[in-house]
Coordinates of C-alpha atoms in Angstrom, one line a residue:
M1 CA 0.0 0.0 0.0
D2 CA 3.1 2.3 0.0
M3 CA 2.3 4.5 -3.0
E4 CA 3.5 8.0 -3.7
K5 CA 2.1 10.5 -6.2
P6 CA 3.0 14.1 -7.1
V7 CA 1.1 16.9 -5.4
I8 CA 1.3 20.7 -5.0
L9 CA 1.9 21.9 -1.4
S10 CA 0.7 25.4 -0.4
I11 CA 2.6 26.0 2.8
R12 CA 2.0 28.9 5.3
A13 CA 4.4 29.0 8.3
V14 CA 4.1 31.6 11.0
Q15 CA 6.8 32.1 13.7
R16 CA 5.7 34.3 16.6
P17 CA 8.8 34.9 18.8
V18 CA 8.4 35.8 22.4
G19 CA 7.9 39.6 22.5
G20 CA 8.3 39.9 18.8
E21 CA 6.3 40.3 15.6
D22 CA 5.0 37.4 13.4
D23 CA 7.4 36.2 10.7
V24 CA 5.1 34.8 8.0
M25 CA 6.4 32.6 5.1
E26 CA 4.1 31.4 2.3
L27 CA 5.2 29.2 -0.6
M28 CA 4.0 26.7 -3.1
T29 CA 6.1 23.7 -4.1
Q30 CA 6.0 20.3 -5.7
G31 CA 6.0 17.3 -3.4
T32 CA 4.7 13.8 -3.0
L33 CA 1.8 12.4 -1.1
G34 CA 2.2 8.8 0.0
A35 CA -0.5 6.5 1.4
Q36 CA 0.5 3.9 4.0
E37 CA -1.3 1.4 6.1
D38 CA -1.3 3.7 9.2
G39 CA -1.5 7.1 7.5
Y40 CA 0.1 9.4 4.9
T41 CA 3.5 11.0 4.2
L42 CA 4.1 14.4 2.6
R43 CA 7.6 15.0 1.2
Y44 CA 9.2 18.0 -0.5
E45 CA 12.6 19.5 -1.1
E46 CA 13.5 22.7 0.7
S47 CA 15.0 25.6 -1.2
E48 CA 16.7 28.9 -0.8
L49 CA 13.3 30.5 -0.1
T50 CA 13.1 28.5 3.2
G51 CA 16.8 28.8 4.1
L52 CA 17.0 25.0 4.2
E53 CA 18.3 24.3 0.7
G54 CA 19.7 20.7 0.4
T55 CA 17.2 19.4 3.0
T56 CA 14.3 17.0 2.4
T57 CA 11.3 17.6 4.6
T58 CA 8.8 14.7 5.4
F59 CA 5.6 14.9 7.4
R60 CA 4.4 11.5 8.6
V61 CA 0.7 11.7 9.5
Q62 CA -0.7 9.1 11.7
K63 CA -4.0 8.9 13.6
D64 CA -2.7 10.3 16.9
K65 CA 0.5 12.1 15.9
I66 CA 2.3 14.0 13.1
T67 CA 6.1 13.7 12.8
L68 CA 8.2 16.2 11.0
H69 CA 11.5 14.7 9.7
R70 CA 14.2 16.8 8.0
E71 CA 17.3 15.2 6.4
G72 CA 20.2 16.7 4.5
T73 CA 22.0 20.0 5.3
L74 CA 19.9 20.1 8.5
N75 CA 18.7 17.0 10.4
S76 CA 15.9 17.0 12.9
E77 CA 12.8 15.2 13.9
M78 CA 9.9 16.8 15.7
V79 CA 6.9 14.9 17.0
F80 CA 3.5 16.7 17.4
Q81 CA 0.8 15.2 19.6
K82 CA -1.8 17.5 21.0
G83 CA -1.2 18.3 24.7
L84 CA 2.1 16.5 24.8
R85 CA 5.7 17.7 25.0
H86 CA 8.4 16.0 23.0
I87 CA 12.2 16.6 23.1
S88 CA 14.3 16.1 20.1
L89 CA 17.7 17.0 18.6
Y90 CA 18.1 19.7 16.0
D91 CA 21.4 19.0 14.2
T92 CA 22.8 21.8 12.0
P93 CA 26.2 22.2 10.3
Y94 CA 27.1 24.4 13.3
G95 CA 26.3 21.9 16.0
G96 CA 23.3 20.3 17.8
L97 CA 20.5 21.9 19.9
T98 CA 17.9 20.4 22.1
L99 CA 14.3 21.3 21.1
Q100 CA 11.2 20.9 23.2
V101 CA 8.0 21.0 21.3
Q102 CA 4.6 21.5 23.1
T103 CA 1.8 20.8 20.7
R104 CA -1.4 22.8 20.9
T105 CA -2.9 21.6 17.6
A106 CA -2.0 18.7 15.3
K107 CA -4.8 18.1 12.8
A108 CA -4.8 16.4 9.4
D109 CA -7.6 15.8 7.0
L110 CA -5.9 13.9 4.1
D111 CA -6.9 11.3 1.6
Q112 CA -5.5 10.1 -1.7
S113 CA -6.4 13.3 -3.5
G114 CA -4.9 15.7 -0.9
G115 CA -6.3 17.7 2.0
D116 CA -5.1 19.9 4.8
L117 CA -2.6 19.7 7.7
E118 CA -2.4 22.1 10.6
I119 CA 0.1 22.2 13.4
R120 CA 0.4 24.8 16.2
Y121 CA 3.1 24.5 18.8
T122 CA 5.4 26.3 21.2
L123 CA 9.1 25.8 20.8
D124 CA 11.9 25.9 23.4
V125 CA 15.5 25.6 22.5
E126 CA 17.9 24.6 25.2
D127 CA 15.2 25.4 27.8
Q128 CA 14.7 28.9 26.4
R129 CA 11.2 29.7 25.0
L130 CA 11.5 30.9 21.5
G131 CA 7.8 31.4 20.8
E132 CA 4.9 29.8 19.0
N133 CA 4.9 28.3 15.5
F134 CA 2.1 27.5 13.2
F135 CA 2.0 25.5 10.0
Q136 CA -0.8 25.2 7.5
I137 CA -0.3 23.0 4.5
H138 CA -2.9 22.5 1.7
V139 CA -2.2 19.5 -0.5
S140 CA -3.7 19.4 -4.0
E141 CA -3.3 17.4 -7.2
P142 CA -1.2 19.2 -9.8
Q143 CA -3.0 21.0 -12.6
T144 CA -1.8 20.2 -16.1
G145 CA 1.3 22.3 -16.7
G146 CA 2.4 22.1 -13.0
L147 CA 5.0 24.1 -11.2
G148 CA 8.6 24.1 -12.0
Q149 CA 9.9 25.3 -8.6
Q150 CA 9.0 26.9 -5.3
T151 CA 7.5 30.3 -5.5
T152 CA 6.5 32.8 -2.8
L153 CA 2.9 33.9 -2.7

């Protein structure tokens, strides 16, 4: 049942630092949607637009949790389960950091033709609160013609 198909991802990410103003990033990119026995995977290549060029990002969506896995220039894994705190390592070319993720919302409404993913969480790095982050991803089937690369909206 492990099948992947090309999709278009419309991603909106908001970072709200403690005491700061929202940093909003919106982009559209090509990716893949994979169906598995226990859920779905979304995968796409990062670019200069996100500052993570050379990194592959994968969201693994299961009934009770969403896992964000990045591999390449940057390596990390973050687990999102509503109401729970997860600790993970954020490995960069400059060294590793300990991340603590407290999930407020982790919702997914996906099927074989696409759907929506929403994650809202607070982020602490090395026991220091950075702020709150919010992801919204809309997954759709590509129109004929498709997108060649990531574009900002």
